[in-house]
Amino acid sequence: MDPAVGDRGGPRYGEFIEQVRLFMDNVRLACPTPEMGDDLIDTLKDLNAKLAAVQIDEWHTPAGTRIDLPARGNITLPPFVIDNIDRENGSVEATVTFTNYHLGGNDAAHGGQVAVAFDDIGGYASAVATNGICRTGYLRVDYRSVTPLNTALKMRAWADRVEGRKAFIKGTMHDGDRLCAELDGLFIRLNPGQP
């Protein structure tokens, strides 16, 4: 990755992303009065106009490319931090915390958000295992117990085997010793120039 990527969005881009995440958390559980709703809509229109004025293409945006930030600064992903990369065994360990925005019900993370986290961590492990960018071929998540919100969870994904361009990835998500979910996926390394 281009070292310049670390400067995209400026030195406070990480703080900006965290404020957006906090906003999403607050919106998820908010019930504004009609008057507050009107005020918030006006504020959001102003913010959206400012952001629309600085739109760029996906290849140059800081979102998703800032490897120094949780989830690479991508607000569409649950915020995770890579703890360890084992290139020899094609494995990745991470800590993820699902927040109020990821609520599925009864203070538990939405199953789709768990799958999103596995898709990205599994893709990361497949890239390590194949030494290239991969696309998801299939993704199966087995939910073993409730995945809590606002709790640091440990994730691990590793290459069970690699066959040519195919990386068969396994993964786990734990709350302490308790298994929350497991991953079984196929990720396929892209050919040069392949979208």
mmCIF file of C-alpha atoms in Angstrom:
data_model
loop_
_atom_site.group_PDB
_atom_site.id
_atom_site.type_symbol
_atom_site.label_atom_id
_atom_site.label_comp_id
_atom_site.label_asym_id
_atom_site.label_seq_id
_atom_site.Cartn_x
_atom_site.Cartn_y
_atom_site.Cartn_z
ATOM 1 C CA MET A 1 0.000 0.000 0.000
ATOM 2 C CA ASP A 2 1.198 3.480 -0.846
ATOM 3 C CA PRO A 3 2.688 5.083 2.308
ATOM 4 C CA ALA A 4 0.957 8.344 1.382
ATOM 5 C CA VAL A 5 -2.362 6.663 2.185
ATOM 6 C CA GLY A 6 -1.596 7.243 5.872
ATOM 7 C CA ASP A 7 -1.919 11.004 5.332
ATOM 8 C CA ARG A 8 -5.184 10.967 3.405
ATOM 9 C CA GLY A 9 -7.851 13.066 5.071
ATOM 10 C CA GLY A 10 -5.323 14.871 7.246
ATOM 11 C CA PRO A 11 -4.086 14.268 10.778
ATOM 12 C CA ARG A 12 -7.568 14.516 12.342
ATOM 13 C CA TYR A 13 -9.325 12.169 9.914
ATOM 14 C CA GLY A 14 -9.466 9.431 12.568
ATOM 15 C CA GLU A 15 -11.185 11.809 14.976
ATOM 16 C CA PHE A 16 -13.633 12.756 12.206
ATOM 17 C CA ILE A 17 -14.479 9.077 11.626
ATOM 18 C CA GLU A 18 -14.949 8.477 15.371
ATOM 19 C CA GLN A 19 -17.356 11.427 15.540
ATOM 20 C CA VAL A 20 -19.316 9.932 12.619
ATOM 21 C CA ARG A 21 -19.421 6.578 14.444
ATOM 22 C CA LEU A 22 -20.625 8.305 17.624
ATOM 23 C CA PHE A 23 -23.280 10.102 15.558
ATOM 24 C CA MET A 24 -24.506 6.774 14.152
ATOM 25 C CA ASP A 25 -24.624 5.302 17.677
ATOM 26 C CA ASN A 26 -26.607 8.290 18.937
ATOM 27 C CA VAL A 27 -29.018 8.218 15.989
ATOM 28 C CA ARG A 28 -29.672 4.489 16.529
ATOM 29 C CA LEU A 29 -31.249 5.083 19.957
ATOM 30 C CA ALA A 30 -32.482 8.683 19.582
ATOM 31 C CA CYS A 31 -36.106 9.814 19.619
ATOM 32 C CA PRO A 32 -35.915 13.554 18.854
ATOM 33 C CA THR A 33 -38.827 15.925 19.328
ATOM 34 C CA PRO A 34 -40.341 17.286 16.101
ATOM 35 C CA GLU A 35 -38.612 20.621 16.726
ATOM 36 C CA MET A 36 -35.246 18.965 17.326
ATOM 37 C CA GLY A 37 -35.822 16.821 14.235
ATOM 38 C CA ASP A 38 -36.320 19.978 12.138
ATOM 39 C CA ASP A 39 -33.112 21.489 13.538
ATOM 40 C CA LEU A 40 -31.140 18.273 12.977
ATOM 41 C CA ILE A 41 -32.381 17.990 9.395
ATOM 42 C CA ASP A 42 -31.168 21.532 8.667
ATOM 43 C CA THR A 43 -27.794 20.777 10.267
ATOM 44 C CA LEU A 44 -27.472 17.539 8.274
ATOM 45 C CA LYS A 45 -28.303 19.345 5.033
ATOM 46 C CA ASP A 46 -25.457 21.785 5.752
ATOM 47 C CA LEU A 47 -23.028 18.965 6.591
ATOM 48 C CA ASN A 48 -24.024 16.974 3.512
ATOM 49 C CA ALA A 49 -23.472 20.026 1.295
ATOM 50 C CA LYS A 50 -19.964 20.468 2.754
ATOM 51 C CA LEU A 51 -19.124 16.797 2.238
ATOM 52 C CA ALA A 52 -20.600 16.770 -1.286
ATOM 53 C CA ALA A 53 -18.184 19.559 -2.209
ATOM 54 C CA VAL A 54 -15.143 17.365 -1.418
ATOM 55 C CA GLN A 55 -16.195 14.063 -3.045
ATOM 56 C CA ILE A 56 -13.455 12.083 -4.803
ATOM 57 C CA ASP A 57 -13.224 8.652 -6.414
ATOM 58 C CA GLU A 58 -12.945 5.443 -4.391
ATOM 59 C CA TRP A 59 -9.252 4.995 -5.268
ATOM 60 C CA HIS A 60 -8.200 8.197 -3.511
ATOM 61 C CA THR A 61 -10.556 8.399 -0.532
ATOM 62 C CA PRO A 62 -9.119 7.942 2.961
ATOM 63 C CA ALA A 63 -12.146 5.828 3.989
ATOM 64 C CA GLY A 64 -11.138 2.183 3.863
ATOM 65 C CA THR A 65 -7.478 2.916 3.140
ATOM 66 C CA ARG A 66 -6.212 4.339 6.441
ATOM 67 C CA ILE A 67 -4.553 1.234 7.859
ATOM 68 C CA ASP A 68 -3.678 3.250 10.973
ATOM 69 C CA LEU A 69 -7.382 3.530 11.956
ATOM 70 C CA PRO A 70 -9.968 1.036 13.219
ATOM 71 C CA ALA A 71 -11.537 -0.783 10.236
ATOM 72 C CA ARG A 72 -9.179 1.268 8.024
ATOM 73 C CA GLY A 73 -11.423 4.311 8.608
ATOM 74 C CA ASN A 74 -14.375 2.645 6.864
ATOM 75 C CA ILE A 75 -17.603 3.593 8.658
ATOM 76 C CA THR A 76 -19.540 0.788 6.940
ATOM 77 C CA LEU A 77 -17.516 -1.790 8.921
ATOM 78 C CA PRO A 78 -17.750 -2.568 12.626
ATOM 79 C CA PRO A 79 -14.687 -0.928 14.175
ATOM 80 C CA PHE A 80 -11.942 -3.504 14.547
ATOM 81 C CA VAL A 81 -8.244 -3.238 15.278
ATOM 82 C CA ILE A 82 -5.760 -5.768 13.908
ATOM 83 C CA ASP A 83 -3.814 -7.283 16.813
ATOM 84 C CA ASN A 84 -1.618 -9.751 14.954
ATOM 85 C CA ILE A 85 -0.832 -10.918 11.422
ATOM 86 C CA ASP A 86 0.846 -14.302 10.964
ATOM 87 C CA ARG A 87 1.998 -14.343 7.338
ATOM 88 C CA GLU A 88 3.474 -17.829 7.617
ATOM 89 C CA ASN A 89 0.125 -19.377 8.580
ATOM 90 C CA GLY A 90 -2.151 -16.925 6.757
ATOM 91 C CA SER A 91 -3.945 -15.813 9.910
ATOM 92 C CA VAL A 92 -5.187 -12.545 11.331
ATOM 93 C CA GLU A 93 -6.255 -11.701 14.877
ATOM 94 C CA ALA A 94 -8.360 -8.652 15.664
ATOM 95 C CA THR A 95 -10.413 -6.996 18.378
ATOM 96 C CA VAL A 96 -13.880 -5.780 17.380
ATOM 97 C CA THR A 97 -16.428 -3.844 19.389
ATOM 98 C CA PHE A 98 -19.993 -3.680 18.140
ATOM 99 C CA THR A 99 -21.629 -0.451 19.308
ATOM 100 C CA ASN A 100 -25.223 0.785 19.591
ATOM 101 C CA TYR A 101 -25.325 1.372 15.828
ATOM 102 C CA HIS A 102 -24.916 -2.410 15.337
ATOM 103 C CA LEU A 103 -27.874 -3.271 17.595
ATOM 104 C CA GLY A 104 -29.991 -6.180 16.442
ATOM 105 C CA GLY A 105 -32.169 -6.359 19.554
ATOM 106 C CA ASN A 106 -31.982 -7.160 23.258
ATOM 107 C CA ASP A 107 -28.538 -5.538 23.564
ATOM 108 C CA ALA A 108 -27.054 -7.970 21.029
ATOM 109 C CA ALA A 109 -25.218 -7.277 17.771
ATOM 110 C CA HIS A 110 -27.217 -7.748 14.573
ATOM 111 C CA GLY A 111 -26.264 -10.992 12.844
ATOM 112 C CA GLY A 112 -25.668 -9.155 9.577
ATOM 113 C CA GLN A 113 -23.108 -6.941 11.287
ATOM 114 C CA VAL A 114 -21.324 -10.043 12.620
ATOM 115 C CA ALA A 115 -21.223 -11.357 9.036
ATOM 116 C CA VAL A 116 -19.839 -8.028 7.769
ATOM 117 C CA ALA A 117 -17.032 -8.220 10.343
ATOM 118 C CA PHE A 118 -16.238 -11.803 9.312
ATOM 119 C CA ASP A 119 -16.302 -10.878 5.619
ATOM 120 C CA ASP A 120 -13.670 -8.195 6.125
ATOM 121 C CA ILE A 121 -11.452 -10.147 8.534
ATOM 122 C CA GLY A 122 -11.782 -13.254 6.340
ATOM 123 C CA GLY A 123 -10.807 -11.169 3.329
ATOM 124 C CA TYR A 124 -7.815 -9.856 5.253
ATOM 125 C CA ALA A 125 -6.692 -13.403 6.136
ATOM 126 C CA SER A 126 -7.155 -14.534 2.533
ATOM 127 C CA ALA A 127 -5.036 -11.623 1.291
ATOM 128 C CA VAL A 128 -2.307 -12.619 3.742
ATOM 129 C CA ALA A 129 -2.551 -16.302 2.713
ATOM 130 C CA THR A 130 -2.550 -15.655 -1.053
ATOM 131 C CA ASN A 131 -0.452 -12.482 -1.099
ATOM 132 C CA GLY A 132 -3.110 -10.683 -3.107
ATOM 133 C CA ILE A 133 -6.475 -8.960 -3.039
ATOM 134 C CA CYS A 134 -9.374 -11.422 -2.809
ATOM 135 C CA ARG A 135 -13.119 -11.409 -3.369
ATOM 136 C CA THR A 136 -15.622 -13.377 -1.330
ATOM 137 C CA GLY A 137 -16.781 -16.577 -3.037
ATOM 138 C CA TYR A 138 -19.051 -17.624 -0.196
ATOM 139 C CA LEU A 139 -19.434 -16.784 3.460
ATOM 140 C CA ARG A 140 -21.144 -18.943 6.046
ATOM 141 C CA VAL A 141 -21.550 -17.730 9.599
ATOM 142 C CA ASP A 142 -22.715 -20.069 12.350
ATOM 143 C CA TYR A 143 -24.074 -18.123 15.315
ATOM 144 C CA ARG A 144 -23.202 -20.016 18.500
ATOM 145 C CA SER A 145 -24.285 -17.556 21.210
ATOM 146 C CA VAL A 146 -25.371 -13.946 21.596
ATOM 147 C CA THR A 147 -22.801 -11.424 20.397
ATOM 148 C CA PRO A 148 -22.847 -8.560 22.916
ATOM 149 C CA LEU A 149 -22.617 -4.855 22.219
ATOM 150 C CA ASN A 150 -20.008 -2.510 23.658
ATOM 151 C CA THR A 151 -17.707 -5.394 24.534
ATOM 152 C CA ALA A 152 -14.226 -6.007 23.129
ATOM 153 C CA LEU A 153 -14.463 -9.318 21.253
ATOM 154 C CA LYS A 154 -11.587 -11.346 19.871
ATOM 155 C CA MET A 155 -11.703 -12.460 16.246
ATOM 156 C CA ARG A 156 -9.385 -14.805 14.454
ATOM 157 C CA ALA A 157 -9.420 -15.838 10.792
ATOM 158 C CA TRP A 158 -6.986 -18.200 9.114
ATOM 159 C CA ALA A 159 -6.439 -20.081 5.877
ATOM 160 C CA ASP A 160 -7.578 -23.654 6.391
ATOM 161 C CA ARG A 161 -6.095 -24.389 2.973
ATOM 162 C CA VAL A 162 -5.109 -22.621 -0.240
ATOM 163 C CA GLU A 163 -5.715 -24.174 -3.661
ATOM 164 C CA GLY A 164 -4.333 -21.970 -6.402
ATOM 165 C CA ARG A 165 -6.298 -18.710 -6.227
ATOM 166 C CA LYS A 166 -8.801 -20.131 -3.713
ATOM 167 C CA ALA A 167 -8.339 -19.535 0.004
ATOM 168 C CA PHE A 168 -10.627 -21.535 2.282
ATOM 169 C CA ILE A 169 -10.920 -19.430 5.420
ATOM 170 C CA LYS A 170 -12.084 -20.391 8.903
ATOM 171 C CA GLY A 171 -12.724 -17.958 11.719
ATOM 172 C CA THR A 172 -13.993 -17.474 15.237
ATOM 173 C CA MET A 173 -15.368 -14.650 17.368
ATOM 174 C CA HIS A 174 -15.138 -14.919 21.148
ATOM 175 C CA ASP A 175 -16.382 -13.002 24.166
ATOM 176 C CA GLY A 176 -13.734 -14.197 26.596
ATOM 177 C CA ASP A 177 -13.933 -18.000 26.505
ATOM 178 C CA ARG A 178 -17.458 -17.988 25.045
ATOM 179 C CA LEU A 179 -17.727 -18.671 21.307
ATOM 180 C CA CYS A 180 -20.137 -16.193 19.695
ATOM 181 C CA ALA A 181 -19.828 -17.158 16.032
ATOM 182 C CA GLU A 182 -17.771 -19.112 13.506
ATOM 183 C CA LEU A 183 -16.816 -18.421 9.895
ATOM 184 C CA ASP A 184 -16.450 -20.777 6.972
ATOM 185 C CA GLY A 185 -15.656 -18.960 3.745
ATOM 186 C CA LEU A 186 -14.103 -19.108 0.316
ATOM 187 C CA PHE A 187 -12.125 -16.134 -0.940
ATOM 188 C CA ILE A 188 -10.657 -15.969 -4.442
ATOM 189 C CA ARG A 189 -7.494 -14.015 -5.300
ATOM 190 C CA LEU A 190 -8.054 -11.585 -8.144
ATOM 191 C CA ASN A 191 -6.041 -11.821 -11.312
ATOM 192 C CA PRO A 192 -3.996 -8.717 -12.215
ATOM 193 C CA GLY A 193 -6.365 -6.001 -13.436
ATOM 194 C CA GLN A 194 -9.477 -7.943 -12.400
ATOM 195 C CA PRO A 195 -12.161 -5.791 -10.702
#
